[in-house]
Coordinates of N, CA and C in Angstrom, one line a residue:
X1 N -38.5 25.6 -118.8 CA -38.0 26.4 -117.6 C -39.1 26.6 -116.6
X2 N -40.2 27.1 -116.8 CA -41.2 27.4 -116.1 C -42.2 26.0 -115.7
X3 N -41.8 24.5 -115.8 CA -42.0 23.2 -115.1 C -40.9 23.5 -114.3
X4 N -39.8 23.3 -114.7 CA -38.5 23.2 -113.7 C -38.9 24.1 -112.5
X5 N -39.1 25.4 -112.7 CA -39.4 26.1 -111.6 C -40.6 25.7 -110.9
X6 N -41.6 24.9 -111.4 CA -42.9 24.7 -110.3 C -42.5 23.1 -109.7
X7 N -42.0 21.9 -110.6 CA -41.4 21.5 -109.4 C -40.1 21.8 -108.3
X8 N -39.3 22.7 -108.4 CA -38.3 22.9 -107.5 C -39.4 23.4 -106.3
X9 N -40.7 24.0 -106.8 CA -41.7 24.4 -105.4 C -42.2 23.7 -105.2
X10 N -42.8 22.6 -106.0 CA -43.7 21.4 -105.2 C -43.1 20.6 -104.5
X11 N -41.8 20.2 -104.5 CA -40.7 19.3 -103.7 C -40.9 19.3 -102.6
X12 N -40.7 20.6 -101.7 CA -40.3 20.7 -100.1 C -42.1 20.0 -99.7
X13 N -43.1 20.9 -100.8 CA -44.4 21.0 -100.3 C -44.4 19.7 -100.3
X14 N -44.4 18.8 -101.6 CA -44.6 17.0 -101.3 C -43.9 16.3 -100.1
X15 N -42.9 16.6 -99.7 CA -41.9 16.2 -98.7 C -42.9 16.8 -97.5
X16 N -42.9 17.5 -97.0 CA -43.7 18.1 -95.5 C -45.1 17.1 -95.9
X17 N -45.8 17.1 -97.0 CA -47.4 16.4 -96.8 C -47.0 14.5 -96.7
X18 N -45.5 14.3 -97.2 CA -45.6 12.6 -97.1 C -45.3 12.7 -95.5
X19 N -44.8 13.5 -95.2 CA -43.9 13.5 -93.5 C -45.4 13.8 -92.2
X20 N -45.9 14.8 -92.8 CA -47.3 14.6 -91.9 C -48.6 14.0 -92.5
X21 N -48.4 13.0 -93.4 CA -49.5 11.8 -94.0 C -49.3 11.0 -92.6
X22 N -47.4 10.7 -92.8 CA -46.9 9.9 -91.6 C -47.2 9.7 -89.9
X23 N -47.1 11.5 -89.7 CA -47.9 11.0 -88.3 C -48.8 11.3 -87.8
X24 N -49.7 11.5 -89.6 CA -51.1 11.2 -89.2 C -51.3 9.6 -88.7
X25 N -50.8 9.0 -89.8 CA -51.3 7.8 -89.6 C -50.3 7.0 -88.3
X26 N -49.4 7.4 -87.8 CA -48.8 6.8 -86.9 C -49.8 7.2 -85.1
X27 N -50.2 8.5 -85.7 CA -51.4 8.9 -84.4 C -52.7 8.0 -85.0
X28 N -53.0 8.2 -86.2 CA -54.3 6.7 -86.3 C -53.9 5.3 -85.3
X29 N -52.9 5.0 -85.5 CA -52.6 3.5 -85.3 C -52.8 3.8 -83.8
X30 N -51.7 4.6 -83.5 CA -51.8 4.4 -82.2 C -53.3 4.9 -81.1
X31 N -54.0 5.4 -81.9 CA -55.3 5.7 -81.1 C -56.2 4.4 -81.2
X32 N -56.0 3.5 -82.2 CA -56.7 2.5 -82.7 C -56.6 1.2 -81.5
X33 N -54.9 1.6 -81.0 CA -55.0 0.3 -80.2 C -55.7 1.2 -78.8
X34 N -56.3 -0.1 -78.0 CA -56.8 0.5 -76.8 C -56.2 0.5 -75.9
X35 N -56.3 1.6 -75.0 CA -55.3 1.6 -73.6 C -55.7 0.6 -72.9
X36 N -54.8 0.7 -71.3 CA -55.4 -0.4 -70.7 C -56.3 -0.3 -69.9
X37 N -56.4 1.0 -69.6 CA -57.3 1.5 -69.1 C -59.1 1.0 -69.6
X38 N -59.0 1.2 -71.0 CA -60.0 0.8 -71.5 C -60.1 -1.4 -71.5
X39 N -59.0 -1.5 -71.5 CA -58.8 -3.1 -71.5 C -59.4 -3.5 -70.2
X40 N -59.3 -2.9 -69.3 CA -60.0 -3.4 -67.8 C -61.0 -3.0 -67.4
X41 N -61.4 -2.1 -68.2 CA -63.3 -1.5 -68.1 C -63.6 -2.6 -69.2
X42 N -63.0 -3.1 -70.0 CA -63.8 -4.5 -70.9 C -63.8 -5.8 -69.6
X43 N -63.3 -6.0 -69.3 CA -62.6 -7.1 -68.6 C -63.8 -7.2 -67.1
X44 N -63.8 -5.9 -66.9 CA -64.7 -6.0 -65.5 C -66.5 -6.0 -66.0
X45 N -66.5 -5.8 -67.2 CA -68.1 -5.1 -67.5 C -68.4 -6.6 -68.5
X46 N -67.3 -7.0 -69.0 CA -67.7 -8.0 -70.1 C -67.2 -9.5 -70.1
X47 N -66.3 -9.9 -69.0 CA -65.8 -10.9 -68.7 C -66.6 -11.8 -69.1
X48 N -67.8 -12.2 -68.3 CA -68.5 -13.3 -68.9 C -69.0 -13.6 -69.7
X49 N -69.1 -12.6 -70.9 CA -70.0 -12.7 -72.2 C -68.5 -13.0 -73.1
X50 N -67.5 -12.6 -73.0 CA -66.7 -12.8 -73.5 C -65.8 -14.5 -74.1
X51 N -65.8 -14.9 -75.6 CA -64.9 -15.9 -75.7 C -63.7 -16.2 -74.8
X52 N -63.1 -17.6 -74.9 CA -61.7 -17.8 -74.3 C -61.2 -16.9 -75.3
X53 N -60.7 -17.2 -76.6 CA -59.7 -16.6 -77.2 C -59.5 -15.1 -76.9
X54 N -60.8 -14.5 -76.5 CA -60.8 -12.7 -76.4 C -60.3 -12.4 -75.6
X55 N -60.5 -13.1 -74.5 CA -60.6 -13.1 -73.3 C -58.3 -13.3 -72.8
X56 N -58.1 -14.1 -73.5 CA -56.6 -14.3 -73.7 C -56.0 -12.8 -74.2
X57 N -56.5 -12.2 -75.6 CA -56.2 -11.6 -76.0 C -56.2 -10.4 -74.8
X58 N -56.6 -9.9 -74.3 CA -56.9 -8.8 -73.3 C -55.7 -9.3 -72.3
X59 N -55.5 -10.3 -71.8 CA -54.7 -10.6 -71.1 C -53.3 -10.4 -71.1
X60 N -53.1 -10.5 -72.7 CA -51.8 -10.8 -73.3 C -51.4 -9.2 -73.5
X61 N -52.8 -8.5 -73.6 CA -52.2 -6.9 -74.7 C -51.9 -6.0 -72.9
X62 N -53.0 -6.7 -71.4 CA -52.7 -5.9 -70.5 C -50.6 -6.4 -69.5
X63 N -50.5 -7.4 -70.4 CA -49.3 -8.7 -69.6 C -48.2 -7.4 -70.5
X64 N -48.3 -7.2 -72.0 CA -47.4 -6.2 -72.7 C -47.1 -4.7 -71.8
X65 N -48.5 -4.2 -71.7 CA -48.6 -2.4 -71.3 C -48.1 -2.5 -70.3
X66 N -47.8 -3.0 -68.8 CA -47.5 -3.1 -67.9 C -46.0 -4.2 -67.4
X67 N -45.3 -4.5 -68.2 CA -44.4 -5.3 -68.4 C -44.6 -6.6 -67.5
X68 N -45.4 -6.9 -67.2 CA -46.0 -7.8 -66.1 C -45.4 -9.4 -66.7
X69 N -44.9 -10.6 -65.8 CA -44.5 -11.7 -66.4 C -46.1 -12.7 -66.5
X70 N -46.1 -13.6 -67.5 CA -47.2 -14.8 -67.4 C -48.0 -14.9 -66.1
X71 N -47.3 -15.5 -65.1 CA -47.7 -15.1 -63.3 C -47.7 -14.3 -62.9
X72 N -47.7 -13.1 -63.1 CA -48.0 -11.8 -62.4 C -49.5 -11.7 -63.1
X73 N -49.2 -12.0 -64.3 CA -50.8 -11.6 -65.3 C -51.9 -12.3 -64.8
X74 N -51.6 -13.8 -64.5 CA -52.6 -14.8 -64.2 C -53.2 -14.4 -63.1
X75 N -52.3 -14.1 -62.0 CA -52.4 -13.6 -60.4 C -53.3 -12.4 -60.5
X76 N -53.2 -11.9 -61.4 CA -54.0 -10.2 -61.2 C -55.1 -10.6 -62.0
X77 N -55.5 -11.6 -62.7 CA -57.0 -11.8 -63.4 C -57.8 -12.6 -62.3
X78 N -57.0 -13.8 -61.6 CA -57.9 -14.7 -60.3 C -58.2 -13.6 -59.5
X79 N -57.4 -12.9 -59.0 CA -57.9 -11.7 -57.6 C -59.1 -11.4 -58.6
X80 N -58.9 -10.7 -59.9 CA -60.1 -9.9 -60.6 C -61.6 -11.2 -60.5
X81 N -61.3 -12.5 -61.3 CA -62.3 -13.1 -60.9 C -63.0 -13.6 -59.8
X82 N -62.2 -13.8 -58.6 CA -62.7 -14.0 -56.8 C -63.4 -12.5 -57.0
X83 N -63.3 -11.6 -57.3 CA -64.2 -10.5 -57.1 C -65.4 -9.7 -57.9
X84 N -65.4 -10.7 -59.1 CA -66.5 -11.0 -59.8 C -67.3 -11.7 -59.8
X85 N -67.9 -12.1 -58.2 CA -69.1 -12.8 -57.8 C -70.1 -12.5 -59.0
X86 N -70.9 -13.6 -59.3 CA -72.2 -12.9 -60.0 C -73.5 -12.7 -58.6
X87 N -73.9 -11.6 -59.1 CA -74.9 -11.0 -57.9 C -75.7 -12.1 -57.8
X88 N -76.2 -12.3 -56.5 CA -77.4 -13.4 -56.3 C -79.1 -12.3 -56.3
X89 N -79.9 -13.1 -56.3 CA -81.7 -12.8 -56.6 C -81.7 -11.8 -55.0
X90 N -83.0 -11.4 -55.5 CA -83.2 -10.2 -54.5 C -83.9 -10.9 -53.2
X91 N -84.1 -11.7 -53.2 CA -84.5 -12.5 -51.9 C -85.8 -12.6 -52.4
X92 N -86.7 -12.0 -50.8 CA -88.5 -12.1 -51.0 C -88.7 -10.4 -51.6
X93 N -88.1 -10.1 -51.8 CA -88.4 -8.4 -51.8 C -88.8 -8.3 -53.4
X94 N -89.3 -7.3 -53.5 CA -89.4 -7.0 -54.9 C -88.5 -6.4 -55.6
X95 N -89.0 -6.1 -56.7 CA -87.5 -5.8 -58.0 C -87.1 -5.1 -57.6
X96 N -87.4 -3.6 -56.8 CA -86.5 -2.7 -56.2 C -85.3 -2.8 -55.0
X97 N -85.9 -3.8 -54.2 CA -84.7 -4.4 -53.5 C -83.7 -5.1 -54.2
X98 N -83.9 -5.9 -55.2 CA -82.9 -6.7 -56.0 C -82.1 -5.5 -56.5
X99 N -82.8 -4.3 -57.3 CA -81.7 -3.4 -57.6 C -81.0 -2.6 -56.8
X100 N -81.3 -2.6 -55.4 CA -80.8 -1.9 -54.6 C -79.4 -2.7 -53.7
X101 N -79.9 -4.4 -53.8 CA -78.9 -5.3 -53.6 C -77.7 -5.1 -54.9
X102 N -78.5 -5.3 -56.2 CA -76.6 -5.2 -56.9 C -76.2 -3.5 -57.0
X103 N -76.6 -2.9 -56.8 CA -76.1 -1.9 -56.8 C -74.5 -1.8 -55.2
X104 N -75.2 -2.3 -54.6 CA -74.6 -2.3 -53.3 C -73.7 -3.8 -53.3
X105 N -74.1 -4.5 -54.2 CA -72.8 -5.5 -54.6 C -71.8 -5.1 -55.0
X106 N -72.3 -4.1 -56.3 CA -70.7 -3.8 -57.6 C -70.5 -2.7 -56.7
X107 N -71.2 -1.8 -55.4 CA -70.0 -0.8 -55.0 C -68.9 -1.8 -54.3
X108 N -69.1 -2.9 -53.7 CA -68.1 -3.7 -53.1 C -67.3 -3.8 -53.6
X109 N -67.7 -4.6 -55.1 CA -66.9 -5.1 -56.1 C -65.7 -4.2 -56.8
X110 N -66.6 -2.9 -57.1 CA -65.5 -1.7 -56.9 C -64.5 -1.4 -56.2
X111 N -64.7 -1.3 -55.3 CA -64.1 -0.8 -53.8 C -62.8 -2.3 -53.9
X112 N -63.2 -3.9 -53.7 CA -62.1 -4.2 -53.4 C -60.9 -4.7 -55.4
X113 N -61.4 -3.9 -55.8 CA -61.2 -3.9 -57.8 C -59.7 -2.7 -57.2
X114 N -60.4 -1.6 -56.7 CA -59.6 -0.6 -56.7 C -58.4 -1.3 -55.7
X115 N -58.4 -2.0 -55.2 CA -57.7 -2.2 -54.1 C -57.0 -3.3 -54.3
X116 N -57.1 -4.3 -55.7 CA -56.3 -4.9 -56.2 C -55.5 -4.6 -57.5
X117 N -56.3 -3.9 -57.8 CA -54.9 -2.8 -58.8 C -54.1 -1.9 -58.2
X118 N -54.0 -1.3 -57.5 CA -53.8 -0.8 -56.8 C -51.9 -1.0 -56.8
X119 N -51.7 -2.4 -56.5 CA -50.3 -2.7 -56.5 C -49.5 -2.6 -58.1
X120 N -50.7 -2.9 -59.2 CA -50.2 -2.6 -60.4 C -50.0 -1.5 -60.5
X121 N -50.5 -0.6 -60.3 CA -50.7 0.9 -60.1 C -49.0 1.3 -59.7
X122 N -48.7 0.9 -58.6 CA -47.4 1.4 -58.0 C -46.3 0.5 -58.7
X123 N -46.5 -1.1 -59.0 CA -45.4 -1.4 -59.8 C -44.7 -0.5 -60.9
X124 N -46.0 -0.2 -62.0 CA -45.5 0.6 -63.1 C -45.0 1.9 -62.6
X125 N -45.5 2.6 -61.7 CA -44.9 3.9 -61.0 C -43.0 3.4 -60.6
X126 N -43.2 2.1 -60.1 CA -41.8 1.8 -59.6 C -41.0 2.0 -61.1
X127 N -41.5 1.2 -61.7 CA -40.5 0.8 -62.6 C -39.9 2.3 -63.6
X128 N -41.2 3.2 -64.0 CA -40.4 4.1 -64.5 C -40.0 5.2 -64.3
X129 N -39.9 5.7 -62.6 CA -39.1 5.9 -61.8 C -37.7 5.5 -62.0
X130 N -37.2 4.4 -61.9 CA -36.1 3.7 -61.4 C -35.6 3.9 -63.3
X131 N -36.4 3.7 -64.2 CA -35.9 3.7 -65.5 C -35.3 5.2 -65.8
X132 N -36.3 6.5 -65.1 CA -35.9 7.3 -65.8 C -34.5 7.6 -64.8
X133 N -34.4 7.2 -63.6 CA -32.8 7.2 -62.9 C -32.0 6.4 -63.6
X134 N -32.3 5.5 -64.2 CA -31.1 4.7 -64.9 C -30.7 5.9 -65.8
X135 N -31.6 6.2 -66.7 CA -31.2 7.0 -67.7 C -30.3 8.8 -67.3
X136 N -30.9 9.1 -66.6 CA -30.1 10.2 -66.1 C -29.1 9.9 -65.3
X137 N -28.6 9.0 -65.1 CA -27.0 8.9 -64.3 C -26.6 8.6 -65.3
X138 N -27.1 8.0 -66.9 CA -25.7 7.4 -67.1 C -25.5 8.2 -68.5
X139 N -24.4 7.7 -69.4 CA -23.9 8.9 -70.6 C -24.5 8.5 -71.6
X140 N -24.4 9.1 -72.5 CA -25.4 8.6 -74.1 C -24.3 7.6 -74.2
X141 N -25.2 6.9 -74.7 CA -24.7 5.4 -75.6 C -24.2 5.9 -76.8
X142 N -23.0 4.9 -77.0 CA -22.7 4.9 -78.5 C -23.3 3.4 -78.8
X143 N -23.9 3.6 -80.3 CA -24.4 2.4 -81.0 C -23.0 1.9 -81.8
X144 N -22.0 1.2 -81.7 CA -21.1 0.8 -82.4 C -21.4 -0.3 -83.6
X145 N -22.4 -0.7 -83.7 CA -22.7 -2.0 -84.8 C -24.1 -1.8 -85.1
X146 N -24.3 -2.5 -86.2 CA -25.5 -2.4 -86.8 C -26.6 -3.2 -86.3
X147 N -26.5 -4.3 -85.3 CA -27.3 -5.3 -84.3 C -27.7 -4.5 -83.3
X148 N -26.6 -3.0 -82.6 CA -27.2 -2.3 -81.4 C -28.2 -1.6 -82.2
X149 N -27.8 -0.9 -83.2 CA -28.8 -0.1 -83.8 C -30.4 -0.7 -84.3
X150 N -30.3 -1.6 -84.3 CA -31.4 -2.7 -85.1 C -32.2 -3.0 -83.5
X151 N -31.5 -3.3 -82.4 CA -32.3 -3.4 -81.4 C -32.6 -2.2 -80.5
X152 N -32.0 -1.3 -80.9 CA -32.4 0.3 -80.1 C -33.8 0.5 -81.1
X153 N -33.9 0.3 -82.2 CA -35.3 0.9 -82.8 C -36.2 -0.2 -82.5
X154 N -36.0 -1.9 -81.9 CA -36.6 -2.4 -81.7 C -37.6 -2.0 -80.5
X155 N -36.3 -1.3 -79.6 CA -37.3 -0.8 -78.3 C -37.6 0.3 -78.0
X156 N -36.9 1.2 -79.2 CA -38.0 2.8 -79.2 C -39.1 2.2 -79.8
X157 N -39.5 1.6 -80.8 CA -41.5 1.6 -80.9 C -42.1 1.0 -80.2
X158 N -41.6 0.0 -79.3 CA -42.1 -0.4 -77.8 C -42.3 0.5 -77.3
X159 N -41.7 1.4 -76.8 CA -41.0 2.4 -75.8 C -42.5 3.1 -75.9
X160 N -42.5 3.9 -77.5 CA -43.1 4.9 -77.8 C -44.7 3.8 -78.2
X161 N -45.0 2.6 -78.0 CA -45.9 2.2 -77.9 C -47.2 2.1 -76.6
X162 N -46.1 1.9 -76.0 CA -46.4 1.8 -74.2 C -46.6 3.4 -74.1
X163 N -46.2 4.1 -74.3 CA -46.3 5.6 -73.3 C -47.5 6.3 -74.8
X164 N -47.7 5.8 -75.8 CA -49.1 5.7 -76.4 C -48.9 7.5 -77.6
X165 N -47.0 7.0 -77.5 CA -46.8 8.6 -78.6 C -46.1 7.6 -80.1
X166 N -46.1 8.4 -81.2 CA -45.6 8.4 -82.2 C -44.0 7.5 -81.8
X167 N -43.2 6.8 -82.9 CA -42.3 6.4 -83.2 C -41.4 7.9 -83.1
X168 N -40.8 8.7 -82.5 CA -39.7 9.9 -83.0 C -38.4 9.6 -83.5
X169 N -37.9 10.3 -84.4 CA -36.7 10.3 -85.1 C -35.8 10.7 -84.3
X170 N -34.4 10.1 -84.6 CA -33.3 10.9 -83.4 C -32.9 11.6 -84.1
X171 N -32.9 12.7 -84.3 CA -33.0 14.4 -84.9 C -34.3 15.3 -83.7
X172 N -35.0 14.2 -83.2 CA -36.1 15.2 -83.1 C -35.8 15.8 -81.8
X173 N -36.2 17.2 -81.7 CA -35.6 18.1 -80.8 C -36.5 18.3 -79.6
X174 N -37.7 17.1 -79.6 CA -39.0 17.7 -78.4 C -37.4 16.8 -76.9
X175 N -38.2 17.6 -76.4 CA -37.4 16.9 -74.5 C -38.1 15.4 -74.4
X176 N -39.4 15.1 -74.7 CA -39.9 13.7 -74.4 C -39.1 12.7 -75.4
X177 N -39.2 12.9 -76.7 CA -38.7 12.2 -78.1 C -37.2 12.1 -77.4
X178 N -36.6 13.1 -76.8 CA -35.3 12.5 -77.0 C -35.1 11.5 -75.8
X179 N -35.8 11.9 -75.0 CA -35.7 10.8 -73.4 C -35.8 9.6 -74.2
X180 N -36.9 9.4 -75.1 CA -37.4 7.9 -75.3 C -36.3 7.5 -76.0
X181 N -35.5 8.5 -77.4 CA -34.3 7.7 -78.1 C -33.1 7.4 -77.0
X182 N -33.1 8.2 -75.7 CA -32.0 7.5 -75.0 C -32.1 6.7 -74.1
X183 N -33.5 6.2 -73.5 CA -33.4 5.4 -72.8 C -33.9 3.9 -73.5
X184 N -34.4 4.1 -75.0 CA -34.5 2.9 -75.8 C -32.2 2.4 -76.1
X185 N -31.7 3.6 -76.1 CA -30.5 3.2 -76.5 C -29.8 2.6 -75.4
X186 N -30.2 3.0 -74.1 CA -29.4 2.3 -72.6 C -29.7 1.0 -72.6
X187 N -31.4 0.8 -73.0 CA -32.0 -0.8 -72.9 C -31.3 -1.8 -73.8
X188 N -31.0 -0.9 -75.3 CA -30.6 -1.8 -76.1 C -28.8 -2.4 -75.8
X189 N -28.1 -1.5 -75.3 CA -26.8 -1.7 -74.8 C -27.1 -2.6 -73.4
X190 N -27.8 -2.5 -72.6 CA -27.9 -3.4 -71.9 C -28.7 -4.9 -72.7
X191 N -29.3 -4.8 -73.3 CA -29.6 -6.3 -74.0 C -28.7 -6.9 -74.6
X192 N -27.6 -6.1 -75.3 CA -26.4 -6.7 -76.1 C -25.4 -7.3 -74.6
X193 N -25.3 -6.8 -73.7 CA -24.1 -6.8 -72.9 C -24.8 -8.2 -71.9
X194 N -26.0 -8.3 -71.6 CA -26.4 -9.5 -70.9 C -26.6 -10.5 -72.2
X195 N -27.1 -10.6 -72.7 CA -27.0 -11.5 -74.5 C -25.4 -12.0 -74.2
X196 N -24.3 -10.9 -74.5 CA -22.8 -11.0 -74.4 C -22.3 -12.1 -73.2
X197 N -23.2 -11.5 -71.9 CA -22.3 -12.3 -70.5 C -23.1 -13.7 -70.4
X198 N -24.4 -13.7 -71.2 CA -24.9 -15.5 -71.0 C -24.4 -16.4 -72.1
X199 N -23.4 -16.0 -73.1 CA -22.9 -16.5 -74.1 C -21.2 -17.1 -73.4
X200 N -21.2 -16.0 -72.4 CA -19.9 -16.5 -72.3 C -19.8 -17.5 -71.0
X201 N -21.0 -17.3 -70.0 CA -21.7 -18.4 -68.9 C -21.7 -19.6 -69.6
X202 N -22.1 -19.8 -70.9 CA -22.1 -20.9 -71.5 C -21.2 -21.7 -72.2
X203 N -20.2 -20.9 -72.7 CA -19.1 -21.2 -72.9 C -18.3 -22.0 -71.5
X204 N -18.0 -20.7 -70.8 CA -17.5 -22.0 -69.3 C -18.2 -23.0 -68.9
X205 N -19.4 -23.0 -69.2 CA -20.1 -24.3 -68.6 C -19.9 -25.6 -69.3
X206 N -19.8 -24.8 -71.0 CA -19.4 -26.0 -71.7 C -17.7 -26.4 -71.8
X207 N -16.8 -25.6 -71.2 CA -15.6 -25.9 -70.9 C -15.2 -27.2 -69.9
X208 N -16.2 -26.5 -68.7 CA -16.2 -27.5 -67.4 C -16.5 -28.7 -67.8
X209 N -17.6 -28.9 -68.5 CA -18.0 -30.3 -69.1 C -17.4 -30.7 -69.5
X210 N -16.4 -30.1 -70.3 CA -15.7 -31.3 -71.3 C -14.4 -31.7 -70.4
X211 N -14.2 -30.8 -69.5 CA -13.1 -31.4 -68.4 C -13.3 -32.4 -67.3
X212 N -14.9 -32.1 -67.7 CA -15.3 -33.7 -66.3 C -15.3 -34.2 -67.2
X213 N -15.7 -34.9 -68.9 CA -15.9 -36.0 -69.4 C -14.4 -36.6 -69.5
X214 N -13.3 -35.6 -69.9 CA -11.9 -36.0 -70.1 C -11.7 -36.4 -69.0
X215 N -11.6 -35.9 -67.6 CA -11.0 -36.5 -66.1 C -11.8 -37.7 -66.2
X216 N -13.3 -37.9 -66.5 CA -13.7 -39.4 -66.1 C -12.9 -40.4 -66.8
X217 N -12.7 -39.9 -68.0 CA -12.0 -40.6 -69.2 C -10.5 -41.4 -68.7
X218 N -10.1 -40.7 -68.4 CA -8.9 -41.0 -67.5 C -8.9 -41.7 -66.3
X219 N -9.6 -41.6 -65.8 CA -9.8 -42.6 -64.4 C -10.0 -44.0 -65.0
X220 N -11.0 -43.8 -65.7 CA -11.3 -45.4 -66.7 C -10.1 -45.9 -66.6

């Protein structure tokens, strides 16, 4: 009797320590990956010592955080490299001039750095703006099938990846956690419903076809 009663008390206790093991370790992971912030202080300070392959990688993790396509990414690393002159020699002057020359290079370099991010800067402002009005004009989604459901949690840990918080349960009562379960559920109804209308684009396309092969057929 007196086991019986010490686990009915260790239960809830084991349950709360597996649940915040959880987001301890979901706040490890997520501190582990680096922001982008830190991706483009590598990028500007270490570009040239850096491998191809690393050098992709940074590209690929800043092309994700910023929803940016292939060409938008490429476009924003050549501006970055046209402005990563390597500093030239100090002329006839001595070492103090040379350091007084790159100093007065990278504030350049700075200055026109700031001024090509700049547009990234306000893209991502545009976009989740305009996301969080999608989301407040429109009604909760119902997940009707097990494919909407499967791709709504595919883009809450995106969701909650990008904005650099924990995965949240839809139970959870914070105001941010639930914004992210409902505007991961608007994205995922909209992916099913464009998925839905290029299925059926293709169907009429393959309809039309088979009525020009029959009409040729007949002419024959």
């Amino acid at each position: 009797m007196q086991e019986e009663k010490e686990s009915k008390v260790c239960s809830p206790r084991c349950g709360r320590a597996a649940q915040r093991w959880r987001r301890h370790r979901e706040r490890v992971d997520m501190l582990a990956r680096p922001n982008p912030r830190r991706l483009r202080c590598l990028w500007d300070e270490a570009c040239h010592a850096l491998p191809l392959d690393r050098r992709d990688k940074i590209k690929s993790a800043l092309e994700e955080d910023y929803f940016l396509s292939p060409e938008q990414t490429e476009q924003y690393f050549q501006s970055l490299q046209k402005s990563q002159k390597p500093c030239g020699g100090g002329g006839g002057g001595g070492s103090g001039g040379g350091v007084l020359y790159d100093r007065k290079e990278q504030a350049e370099r700075q200055k026109h750095l700031k001024q090509r991010q700049k547009w990234l800067i306000d893209f991502s402002a545009q976009v989740a703006y305009r996301m969080c009005d999608y989301v407040a004009k429109g009604q909760k989604e119902l997940l009707v099938s097990n494919r909407l459901r499967s791709i709504a949690d595919v883009v809450l840990e995106r969701v909650a990846q990008v904005l650099g918080e924990p995965k949240p349960t839809r139970a959870h009562p914070g105001r941010l956690q639930r914004f992210m379960v409902a505007i991961s559920d608007r994205i995922a109804v909209w992916i099913e419903n464009a998925v839905y209308q290029a299925d059926e684009a293709l169907e009429e396309d393959s309809k039309c076809d088979d009525h020009m092969s029959l009409d040729s057929g007949k002419a024959h």
